[in-house]
Amino acid sequence: MDTVIRVARPEEYTALGELTARAYLDDGLLDFGEDDAYLPVLKDVARRAAAAEVLVAVEGDRLLGGVAFVAGPGPAADIARPGEAEVRALAVVREARGRGVGEALVRACVDRARATPGCARLVLSSQRSMHSAHRLYERLGFERTPDRDWNPVPHLDDLTLLTYVLTLRHTD
């Protein structure tokens, strides 16, 4: 069966929120586990969808993963500047990893960024331990931007997020 990437439907928001939260929890990406303040944010797909385009990967009626494409700076963006779009909350169920699902979701974001008027770059943030995601981003042409690394929880010194940029078109 083929994997299809499409816009998430409102009736899928709860399941996608749980899938995203579970992926982050199972991978040990939330410092405080079930008590982490970011967990409700990961689960709140409806809020992401109100300010961004939420995409899902499905195989038949099975949800395999999701991502948010943020078309520019605004309430759903963490680091996007004018002329940039952003990838947020990429998650794939463990059983579907290694099958190109994450890559298909990121490529869908790249396609949307290329189609967004005035968008010259696609940016994203990633935790240090997300090594397979880093390999994916680099394979797709993203480059590290250490000067943009940032910490969403400044009182936790070890939570600096790594940033990446994909240049879509050069601006003069």
CSV table of N, CA and C in Angstrom, one decimal:
chain,number,residue,atom,x,y,z
A,1,MET,N,0.8,-1.2,0.0
A,1,MET,CA,0.0,0.0,0.0
A,1,MET,C,0.9,1.2,0.0
A,2,ASP,N,0.5,2.3,-0.7
A,2,ASP,CA,1.3,3.5,-0.8
A,2,ASP,C,1.0,4.5,0.3
A,3,THR,N,2.0,5.2,0.7
A,3,THR,CA,1.8,6.3,1.7
A,3,THR,C,1.4,7.6,0.9
A,4,VAL,N,0.4,8.2,1.5
A,4,VAL,CA,-0.2,9.4,0.9
A,4,VAL,C,0.1,10.6,1.9
A,5,ILE,N,0.5,11.7,1.4
A,5,ILE,CA,0.7,12.9,2.2
A,5,ILE,C,-0.4,13.9,1.8
A,6,ARG,N,-1.2,14.3,2.8
A,6,ARG,CA,-2.3,15.2,2.6
A,6,ARG,C,-2.5,16.1,3.8
A,7,VAL,N,-3.4,17.1,3.6
A,7,VAL,CA,-3.7,18.0,4.8
A,7,VAL,C,-4.5,17.1,5.8
A,8,ALA,N,-4.2,17.3,7.1
A,8,ALA,CA,-4.9,16.6,8.1
A,8,ALA,C,-6.3,17.1,8.2
A,9,ARG,N,-7.2,16.2,8.5
A,9,ARG,CA,-8.6,16.5,8.7
A,9,ARG,C,-8.9,16.7,10.2
A,10,PRO,N,-9.8,17.6,10.5
A,10,PRO,CA,-10.1,17.9,11.9
A,10,PRO,C,-10.4,16.6,12.7
A,11,GLU,N,-11.0,15.6,12.1
A,11,GLU,CA,-11.3,14.4,12.9
A,11,GLU,C,-10.1,13.6,13.2
A,12,GLU,N,-8.9,14.0,12.6
A,12,GLU,CA,-7.7,13.3,12.8
A,12,GLU,C,-6.8,14.0,13.8
A,13,TYR,N,-7.2,15.2,14.2
A,13,TYR,CA,-6.3,16.0,15.1
A,13,TYR,C,-6.0,15.3,16.4
A,14,THR,N,-6.9,14.7,17.1
A,14,THR,CA,-6.7,14.1,18.3
A,14,THR,C,-5.7,12.9,18.2
A,15,ALA,N,-5.9,12.1,17.2
A,15,ALA,CA,-5.0,11.0,16.9
A,15,ALA,C,-3.6,11.4,16.5
A,16,LEU,N,-3.5,12.5,15.7
A,16,LEU,CA,-2.2,13.0,15.4
A,16,LEU,C,-1.5,13.6,16.6
A,17,GLY,N,-2.2,14.3,17.4
A,17,GLY,CA,-1.7,14.8,18.7
A,17,GLY,C,-1.1,13.7,19.5
A,18,GLU,N,-1.9,12.6,19.7
A,18,GLU,CA,-1.4,11.5,20.5
A,18,GLU,C,-0.2,10.9,19.8
A,19,LEU,N,-0.2,10.7,18.5
A,19,LEU,CA,0.9,10.1,17.8
A,19,LEU,C,2.2,11.0,18.0
A,20,THR,N,2.0,12.3,17.9
A,20,THR,CA,3.2,13.2,18.0
A,20,THR,C,3.7,13.1,19.4
A,21,ALA,N,2.8,13.2,20.4
A,21,ALA,CA,3.3,13.1,21.8
A,21,ALA,C,4.0,11.8,22.1
A,22,ARG,N,3.4,10.7,21.6
A,22,ARG,CA,4.0,9.4,21.9
A,22,ARG,C,5.4,9.3,21.2
A,23,ALA,N,5.5,9.8,20.0
A,23,ALA,CA,6.8,9.8,19.4
A,23,ALA,C,7.9,10.5,20.2
A,24,TYR,N,7.5,11.7,20.7
A,24,TYR,CA,8.5,12.5,21.5
A,24,TYR,C,8.7,11.8,22.8
A,25,LEU,N,7.7,11.3,23.5
A,25,LEU,CA,7.9,10.6,24.7
A,25,LEU,C,8.7,9.3,24.6
A,26,ASP,N,8.4,8.5,23.6
A,26,ASP,CA,9.1,7.2,23.4
A,26,ASP,C,10.6,7.4,23.0
A,27,ASP,N,10.9,8.5,22.4
A,27,ASP,CA,12.2,8.8,22.0
A,27,ASP,C,13.0,9.5,23.1
A,28,GLY,N,12.4,9.8,24.2
A,28,GLY,CA,13.0,10.4,25.3
A,28,GLY,C,13.3,11.9,25.1
A,29,LEU,N,12.5,12.6,24.3
A,29,LEU,CA,12.8,13.9,23.9
A,29,LEU,C,12.2,15.0,24.8
A,30,LEU,N,11.4,14.5,25.8
A,30,LEU,CA,10.8,15.5,26.7
A,30,LEU,C,11.4,15.3,28.1
A,31,ASP,N,12.2,16.3,28.5
A,31,ASP,CA,13.0,16.2,29.7
A,31,ASP,C,12.1,15.7,30.9
A,32,PHE,N,10.9,16.1,31.0
A,32,PHE,CA,10.0,15.8,32.1
A,32,PHE,C,9.0,14.8,31.8
A,33,GLY,N,9.2,14.0,30.8
A,33,GLY,CA,8.2,13.0,30.4
A,33,GLY,C,6.8,13.4,30.4
A,34,GLU,N,5.9,12.7,31.0
A,34,GLU,CA,4.5,13.0,31.0
A,34,GLU,C,4.2,14.3,31.6
A,35,ASP,N,5.1,14.8,32.4
A,35,ASP,CA,4.8,16.1,33.1
A,35,ASP,C,5.5,17.3,32.3
A,36,ASP,N,6.0,17.1,31.2
A,36,ASP,CA,6.7,18.1,30.4
A,36,ASP,C,5.7,19.1,29.9
A,37,ALA,N,6.0,20.4,30.1
A,37,ALA,CA,5.1,21.5,29.7
A,37,ALA,C,4.9,21.5,28.1
A,38,TYR,N,5.8,20.9,27.4
A,38,TYR,CA,5.6,20.9,25.9
A,38,TYR,C,4.7,19.8,25.4
A,39,LEU,N,4.3,18.9,26.3
A,39,LEU,CA,3.5,17.8,25.9
A,39,LEU,C,2.1,18.3,25.4
A,40,PRO,N,1.4,19.1,26.2
A,40,PRO,CA,0.1,19.6,25.7
A,40,PRO,C,0.2,20.4,24.4
A,41,VAL,N,1.4,21.0,24.1
A,41,VAL,CA,1.6,21.8,22.9
A,41,VAL,C,1.6,20.7,21.7
A,42,LEU,N,2.4,19.6,21.9
A,42,LEU,CA,2.5,18.6,20.9
A,42,LEU,C,1.1,18.0,20.6
A,43,LYS,N,0.3,17.8,21.6
A,43,LYS,CA,-1.0,17.2,21.4
A,43,LYS,C,-2.0,18.1,20.8
A,44,ASP,N,-1.8,19.5,20.8
A,44,ASP,CA,-2.8,20.4,20.4
A,44,ASP,C,-2.7,20.7,18.9
A,45,VAL,N,-3.1,19.7,18.1
A,45,VAL,CA,-3.0,19.8,16.6
A,45,VAL,C,-4.0,20.9,16.1
A,46,ALA,N,-5.1,21.0,16.8
A,46,ALA,CA,-6.1,22.0,16.3
A,46,ALA,C,-5.5,23.4,16.4
A,47,ARG,N,-4.7,23.7,17.4
A,47,ARG,CA,-4.1,25.0,17.5
A,47,ARG,C,-3.1,25.2,16.4
A,48,ARG,N,-2.3,24.2,16.1
A,48,ARG,CA,-1.3,24.2,15.0
A,48,ARG,C,-2.0,24.5,13.7
A,49,ALA,N,-3.1,23.8,13.5
A,49,ALA,CA,-3.8,23.9,12.3
A,49,ALA,C,-4.5,25.2,12.1
A,50,ALA,N,-4.7,25.9,13.2
A,50,ALA,CA,-5.3,27.3,13.1
A,50,ALA,C,-4.3,28.3,12.6
A,51,ALA,N,-3.0,28.0,12.7
A,51,ALA,CA,-2.0,29.0,12.3
A,51,ALA,C,-1.0,28.4,11.3
A,52,ALA,N,-1.1,27.2,10.9
A,52,ALA,CA,-0.2,26.5,10.0
A,52,ALA,C,-1.0,25.5,9.2
A,53,GLU,N,-0.3,24.9,8.2
A,53,GLU,CA,-0.9,23.8,7.5
A,53,GLU,C,-0.3,22.5,8.1
A,54,VAL,N,-1.2,21.7,8.6
A,54,VAL,CA,-0.8,20.4,9.2
A,54,VAL,C,-1.0,19.3,8.2
A,55,LEU,N,0.1,18.6,7.9
A,55,LEU,CA,0.1,17.5,6.9
A,55,LEU,C,0.2,16.2,7.7
A,56,VAL,N,-0.4,15.2,7.1
A,56,VAL,CA,-0.3,13.8,7.6
A,56,VAL,C,0.2,12.9,6.5
A,57,ALA,N,0.8,11.8,7.0
A,57,ALA,CA,1.1,10.7,6.1
A,57,ALA,C,0.2,9.5,6.5
A,58,VAL,N,-0.5,9.0,5.5
A,58,VAL,CA,-1.5,7.9,5.8
A,58,VAL,C,-1.2,6.8,4.8
A,59,GLU,N,-1.5,5.6,5.3
A,59,GLU,CA,-1.5,4.4,4.5
A,59,GLU,C,-2.8,3.7,4.6
A,60,GLY,N,-3.7,3.9,3.6
A,60,GLY,CA,-5.0,3.4,3.8
A,60,GLY,C,-5.7,4.3,4.8
A,61,ASP,N,-6.2,3.8,5.9
A,61,ASP,CA,-6.8,4.6,6.9
A,61,ASP,C,-5.9,4.7,8.2
A,62,ARG,N,-4.6,4.3,8.0
A,62,ARG,CA,-3.7,4.3,9.1
A,62,ARG,C,-2.8,5.5,9.1
A,63,LEU,N,-2.8,6.3,10.2
A,63,LEU,CA,-2.0,7.5,10.3
A,63,LEU,C,-0.6,7.1,10.7
A,64,LEU,N,0.4,7.5,9.9
A,64,LEU,CA,1.8,7.1,10.1
A,64,LEU,C,2.6,8.3,10.6
A,65,GLY,N,2.2,9.5,10.4
A,65,GLY,CA,3.0,10.6,10.9
A,65,GLY,C,2.4,11.9,10.5
A,66,GLY,N,3.0,13.0,11.0
A,66,GLY,CA,2.5,14.3,10.6
A,66,GLY,C,3.6,15.4,10.8
A,67,VAL,N,3.3,16.6,10.3
A,67,VAL,CA,4.2,17.7,10.4
A,67,VAL,C,3.4,19.0,10.2
A,68,ALA,N,3.9,20.1,10.7
A,68,ALA,CA,3.2,21.4,10.5
A,68,ALA,C,4.1,22.2,9.6
A,69,PHE,N,3.5,22.8,8.5
A,69,PHE,CA,4.2,23.7,7.6
A,69,PHE,C,3.7,25.1,8.0
A,70,VAL,N,4.7,25.9,8.4
A,70,VAL,CA,4.4,27.3,8.8
A,70,VAL,C,4.9,28.2,7.7
A,71,ALA,N,4.0,28.9,7.0
A,71,ALA,CA,4.3,29.6,5.8
A,71,ALA,C,5.1,30.9,6.0
A,72,GLY,N,5.4,31.3,7.3
A,72,GLY,CA,6.2,32.5,7.6
A,72,GLY,C,6.1,32.8,9.1
A,73,PRO,N,6.8,33.9,9.4
A,73,PRO,CA,6.7,34.3,10.8
A,73,PRO,C,5.3,34.5,11.3
A,74,GLY,N,5.1,34.2,12.6
A,74,GLY,CA,3.8,34.3,13.2
A,74,GLY,C,3.6,33.4,14.4
A,75,PRO,N,2.4,33.3,14.9
A,75,PRO,CA,2.2,32.5,16.1
A,75,PRO,C,2.6,31.1,16.1
A,76,ALA,N,2.7,30.4,15.0
A,76,ALA,CA,3.0,29.0,14.9
A,76,ALA,C,4.5,28.8,14.7
A,77,ALA,N,5.2,29.9,14.4
A,77,ALA,CA,6.7,29.8,14.1
A,77,ALA,C,7.5,30.0,15.3
A,78,ASP,N,8.6,29.3,15.4
A,78,ASP,CA,9.6,29.5,16.4
A,78,ASP,C,10.7,30.4,15.9
A,79,ILE,N,11.3,30.1,14.7
A,79,ILE,CA,12.5,30.8,14.3
A,79,ILE,C,12.3,31.5,12.9
A,80,ALA,N,11.2,31.3,12.2
A,80,ALA,CA,11.1,31.8,10.9
A,80,ALA,C,11.1,33.4,10.9
A,81,ARG,N,11.9,33.9,10.0
A,81,ARG,CA,12.0,35.3,9.8
A,81,ARG,C,11.3,35.7,8.5
A,82,PRO,N,11.1,37.0,8.2
A,82,PRO,CA,10.6,37.3,6.9
A,82,PRO,C,11.3,36.6,5.7
A,83,GLY,N,10.6,36.1,4.8
A,83,GLY,CA,11.1,35.4,3.6
A,83,GLY,C,11.4,33.9,4.0
A,84,GLU,N,11.0,33.4,5.1
A,84,GLU,CA,11.2,32.1,5.5
A,84,GLU,C,9.9,31.4,5.9
A,85,ALA,N,9.9,30.1,5.6
A,85,ALA,CA,8.8,29.2,6.1
A,85,ALA,C,9.5,28.2,7.1
A,86,GLU,N,8.7,27.5,7.9
A,86,GLU,CA,9.3,26.7,9.0
A,86,GLU,C,8.6,25.3,9.0
A,87,VAL,N,9.4,24.3,9.3
A,87,VAL,CA,8.9,23.0,9.6
A,87,VAL,C,8.8,22.8,11.1
A,88,ARG,N,7.6,22.3,11.6
A,88,ARG,CA,7.4,22.1,13.0
A,88,ARG,C,6.8,20.7,13.3
A,89,ALA,N,7.1,20.2,14.5
A,89,ALA,CA,6.5,19.0,15.0
A,89,ALA,C,6.4,17.8,14.1
A,90,LEU,N,7.5,17.5,13.4
A,90,LEU,CA,7.6,16.3,12.6
A,90,LEU,C,7.6,15.1,13.5
A,91,ALA,N,6.7,14.1,13.2
A,91,ALA,CA,6.7,12.9,14.0
A,91,ALA,C,6.2,11.7,13.1
A,92,VAL,N,6.8,10.6,13.3
A,92,VAL,CA,6.5,9.4,12.6
A,92,VAL,C,6.4,8.2,13.6
A,93,VAL,N,5.3,7.4,13.5
A,93,VAL,CA,5.2,6.2,14.4
A,93,VAL,C,6.4,5.3,14.2
A,94,ARG,N,6.8,4.7,15.3
A,94,ARG,CA,8.0,3.9,15.3
A,94,ARG,C,8.0,2.8,14.2
A,95,GLU,N,6.8,2.2,14.0
A,95,GLU,CA,6.7,1.1,13.1
A,95,GLU,C,6.9,1.5,11.6
A,96,ALA,N,6.7,2.8,11.4
A,96,ALA,CA,6.8,3.3,10.0
A,96,ALA,C,8.2,4.0,9.7
A,97,ARG,N,9.0,4.0,10.7
A,97,ARG,CA,10.3,4.7,10.5
A,97,ARG,C,11.2,3.9,9.6
A,98,GLY,N,12.0,4.6,8.8
A,98,GLY,CA,12.9,3.9,7.9
A,98,GLY,C,12.3,3.5,6.6
A,99,ARG,N,11.0,4.0,6.4
A,99,ARG,CA,10.3,3.7,5.2
A,99,ARG,C,10.0,4.9,4.3
A,100,GLY,N,10.7,6.0,4.7
A,100,GLY,CA,10.6,7.2,3.9
A,100,GLY,C,9.4,8.1,4.2
A,101,VAL,N,8.7,7.8,5.3
A,101,VAL,CA,7.6,8.6,5.7
A,101,VAL,C,8.0,10.0,6.1
A,102,GLY,N,9.0,10.1,7.0
A,102,GLY,CA,9.5,11.4,7.4
A,102,GLY,C,10.0,12.2,6.3
A,103,GLU,N,10.7,11.6,5.4
A,103,GLU,CA,11.2,12.3,4.2
A,103,GLU,C,10.1,12.8,3.3
A,104,ALA,N,9.1,12.0,3.1
A,104,ALA,CA,7.9,12.5,2.3
A,104,ALA,C,7.2,13.7,3.0
A,105,LEU,N,7.1,13.7,4.3
A,105,LEU,CA,6.5,14.8,5.0
A,105,LEU,C,7.4,16.1,4.8
A,106,VAL,N,8.7,15.9,5.0
A,106,VAL,CA,9.6,17.1,4.8
A,106,VAL,C,9.6,17.6,3.4
A,107,ARG,N,9.6,16.6,2.4
A,107,ARG,CA,9.6,17.0,1.0
A,107,ARG,C,8.3,17.8,0.7
A,108,ALA,N,7.2,17.4,1.3
A,108,ALA,CA,5.9,18.1,1.1
A,108,ALA,C,6.0,19.6,1.6
A,109,CYS,N,6.8,19.7,2.7
A,109,CYS,CA,7.0,21.1,3.3
A,109,CYS,C,7.9,21.9,2.3
A,110,VAL,N,8.9,21.2,1.8
A,110,VAL,CA,9.8,21.9,0.8
A,110,VAL,C,9.0,22.4,-0.4
A,111,ASP,N,8.1,21.5,-0.9
A,111,ASP,CA,7.3,21.9,-2.1
A,111,ASP,C,6.4,23.0,-1.7
A,112,ARG,N,5.8,23.0,-0.5
A,112,ARG,CA,4.9,24.2,-0.1
A,112,ARG,C,5.7,25.5,0.0
A,113,ALA,N,6.9,25.3,0.6
A,113,ALA,CA,7.8,26.5,0.7
A,113,ALA,C,8.1,27.1,-0.6
A,114,ARG,N,8.5,26.2,-1.6
A,114,ARG,CA,8.8,26.7,-2.9
A,114,ARG,C,7.6,27.4,-3.6
A,115,ALA,N,6.4,27.0,-3.3
A,115,ALA,CA,5.2,27.6,-3.8
A,115,ALA,C,4.7,28.8,-3.1
A,116,THR,N,5.3,29.1,-2.0
A,116,THR,CA,4.9,30.3,-1.2
A,116,THR,C,5.6,31.5,-1.7
A,117,PRO,N,4.8,32.5,-2.2
A,117,PRO,CA,5.4,33.7,-2.7
A,117,PRO,C,6.3,34.4,-1.7
A,118,GLY,N,7.5,34.8,-2.1
A,118,GLY,CA,8.4,35.5,-1.3
A,118,GLY,C,9.2,34.6,-0.3
A,119,CYS,N,9.0,33.3,-0.4
A,119,CYS,CA,9.7,32.4,0.5
A,119,CYS,C,11.1,32.0,-0.1
A,120,ALA,N,12.2,32.4,0.5
A,120,ALA,CA,13.5,32.1,0.0
A,120,ALA,C,14.2,31.0,0.8
A,121,ARG,N,13.7,30.7,2.0
A,121,ARG,CA,14.3,29.7,2.8
A,121,ARG,C,13.3,28.9,3.6
A,122,LEU,N,13.6,27.6,3.9
A,122,LEU,CA,12.8,26.8,4.8
A,122,LEU,C,13.7,26.5,6.0
A,123,VAL,N,13.2,26.7,7.2
A,123,VAL,CA,14.0,26.6,8.4
A,123,VAL,C,13.3,25.6,9.4
A,124,LEU,N,14.1,25.0,10.3
A,124,LEU,CA,13.6,24.1,11.3
A,124,LEU,C,14.6,24.1,12.5
A,125,SER,N,14.0,23.6,13.6
A,125,SER,CA,14.8,23.4,14.8
A,125,SER,C,14.7,21.9,15.1
A,126,SER,N,15.8,21.4,15.8
A,126,SER,CA,15.8,19.9,16.1
A,126,SER,C,16.6,19.7,17.4
A,127,GLN,N,16.2,18.7,18.1
A,127,GLN,CA,17.0,18.4,19.3
A,127,GLN,C,18.3,17.7,18.9
A,128,ARG,N,19.3,17.9,19.8
A,128,ARG,CA,20.6,17.4,19.5
A,128,ARG,C,20.6,15.8,19.3
A,129,SER,N,19.8,15.1,20.0
A,129,SER,CA,19.7,13.7,19.9
A,129,SER,C,19.0,13.1,18.7
A,130,MET,N,18.4,13.9,17.9
A,130,MET,CA,17.7,13.5,16.7
A,130,MET,C,18.6,13.2,15.5
A,131,HIS,N,19.5,12.3,15.7
A,131,HIS,CA,20.5,12.0,14.7
A,131,HIS,C,20.0,11.6,13.4
A,132,SER,N,19.0,10.7,13.4
A,132,SER,CA,18.4,10.2,12.1
A,132,SER,C,17.7,11.4,11.4
A,133,ALA,N,17.0,12.2,12.1
A,133,ALA,CA,16.4,13.4,11.5
A,133,ALA,C,17.5,14.3,10.9
A,134,HIS,N,18.6,14.5,11.6
A,134,HIS,CA,19.6,15.4,11.1
A,134,HIS,C,20.2,14.8,9.8
A,135,ARG,N,20.3,13.5,9.7
A,135,ARG,CA,20.8,12.9,8.4
A,135,ARG,C,19.8,13.1,7.3
A,136,LEU,N,18.5,13.0,7.6
A,136,LEU,CA,17.5,13.3,6.6
A,136,LEU,C,17.5,14.7,6.1
A,137,TYR,N,17.6,15.7,7.1
A,137,TYR,CA,17.6,17.1,6.7
A,137,TYR,C,18.8,17.4,5.8
A,138,GLU,N,20.0,16.8,6.2
A,138,GLU,CA,21.2,17.1,5.4
A,138,GLU,C,21.1,16.4,4.0
A,139,ARG,N,20.5,15.2,4.0
A,139,ARG,CA,20.4,14.5,2.7
A,139,ARG,C,19.5,15.4,1.7
A,140,LEU,N,18.5,16.1,2.3
A,140,LEU,CA,17.6,16.9,1.5
A,140,LEU,C,18.2,18.3,1.2
A,141,GLY,N,19.4,18.6,1.6
A,141,GLY,CA,20.0,19.8,1.3
A,141,GLY,C,20.0,20.9,2.4
A,142,PHE,N,19.4,20.6,3.5
A,142,PHE,CA,19.4,21.6,4.6
A,142,PHE,C,20.9,21.7,5.2
A,143,GLU,N,21.2,22.9,5.6
A,143,GLU,CA,22.5,23.1,6.2
A,143,GLU,C,22.3,23.6,7.6
A,144,ARG,N,23.3,23.2,8.5
A,144,ARG,CA,23.2,23.7,9.9
A,144,ARG,C,23.5,25.2,10.0
A,145,THR,N,22.8,25.8,10.9
A,145,THR,CA,23.0,27.3,11.1
A,145,THR,C,23.2,27.5,12.6
A,146,PRO,N,24.4,27.2,13.1
A,146,PRO,CA,24.7,27.3,14.5
A,146,PRO,C,24.4,28.6,15.1
A,147,ASP,N,24.6,29.7,14.3
A,147,ASP,CA,24.3,31.0,14.8
A,147,ASP,C,22.9,31.3,15.2
A,148,ARG,N,22.0,30.4,14.7
A,148,ARG,CA,20.6,30.5,15.1
A,148,ARG,C,20.1,29.5,16.1
A,149,ASP,N,21.0,28.7,16.6
A,149,ASP,CA,20.6,27.7,17.6
A,149,ASP,C,20.0,28.5,18.8
A,150,TRP,N,19.0,27.9,19.5
A,150,TRP,CA,18.3,28.6,20.5
A,150,TRP,C,17.8,27.7,21.6
A,151,ASN,N,17.4,28.2,22.7
A,151,ASN,CA,16.9,27.4,23.9
A,151,ASN,C,15.5,27.9,24.2
A,152,PRO,N,14.5,27.0,24.0
A,152,PRO,CA,13.1,27.3,24.3
A,152,PRO,C,12.9,27.4,25.8
A,153,VAL,N,13.7,26.8,26.6
A,153,VAL,CA,13.6,26.8,28.1
A,153,VAL,C,14.9,27.3,28.7
A,154,PRO,N,15.2,28.6,28.7
A,154,PRO,CA,16.5,29.1,29.1
A,154,PRO,C,17.0,28.6,30.4
A,155,HIS,N,16.2,28.3,31.4
A,155,HIS,CA,16.7,27.8,32.7
A,155,HIS,C,17.3,26.4,32.6
A,156,LEU,N,17.1,25.7,31.5
A,156,LEU,CA,17.7,24.4,31.3
A,156,LEU,C,18.8,24.5,30.3
A,157,ASP,N,20.0,24.6,30.8
A,157,ASP,CA,21.2,24.8,29.9
A,157,ASP,C,21.4,23.8,28.8
A,158,ASP,N,21.0,22.6,29.0
A,158,ASP,CA,21.2,21.5,28.0
A,158,ASP,C,20.1,21.4,26.9
A,159,LEU,N,19.2,22.3,26.8
A,159,LEU,CA,18.1,22.2,25.9
A,159,LEU,C,18.3,23.0,24.6
A,160,THR,N,19.5,23.4,24.2
A,160,THR,CA,19.7,24.2,23.0
A,160,THR,C,19.2,23.4,21.8
A,161,LEU,N,18.4,24.0,21.0
A,161,LEU,CA,17.9,23.3,19.8
A,161,LEU,C,18.8,23.7,18.6
A,162,LEU,N,19.2,22.7,17.8
A,162,LEU,CA,20.0,22.9,16.6
A,162,LEU,C,19.1,23.4,15.5
A,163,THR,N,19.6,24.3,14.7
A,163,THR,CA,18.8,24.9,13.6
A,163,THR,C,19.4,24.5,12.2
A,164,TYR,N,18.5,24.4,11.2
A,164,TYR,CA,18.8,24.1,9.9
A,164,TYR,C,18.1,25.0,8.9
A,165,VAL,N,18.7,25.3,7.8
A,165,VAL,CA,18.0,26.1,6.7
A,165,VAL,C,18.2,25.4,5.4
A,166,LEU,N,17.2,25.5,4.6
A,166,LEU,CA,17.3,25.0,3.2
A,166,LEU,C,17.1,26.3,2.3
A,167,THR,N,18.0,26.7,1.6
A,167,THR,CA,17.9,27.8,0.7
A,167,THR,C,17.1,27.4,-0.6
A,168,LEU,N,16.0,28.1,-0.8
A,168,LEU,CA,15.2,27.7,-2.0
A,168,LEU,C,15.5,28.6,-3.1
A,169,ARG,N,15.8,29.9,-2.9
A,169,ARG,CA,16.1,30.8,-3.9
A,169,ARG,C,17.0,31.9,-3.2
A,170,HIS,N,17.9,32.4,-3.9
A,170,HIS,CA,18.8,33.4,-3.4
A,170,HIS,C,18.1,34.8,-3.6
A,171,THR,N,18.2,35.6,-2.6
A,171,THR,CA,17.7,37.0,-2.7
A,171,THR,C,18.9,37.9,-2.8
A,172,ASP,N,18.8,38.9,-3.6
A,172,ASP,CA,19.9,39.9,-3.8
A,172,ASP,C,19.5,41.2,-3.1
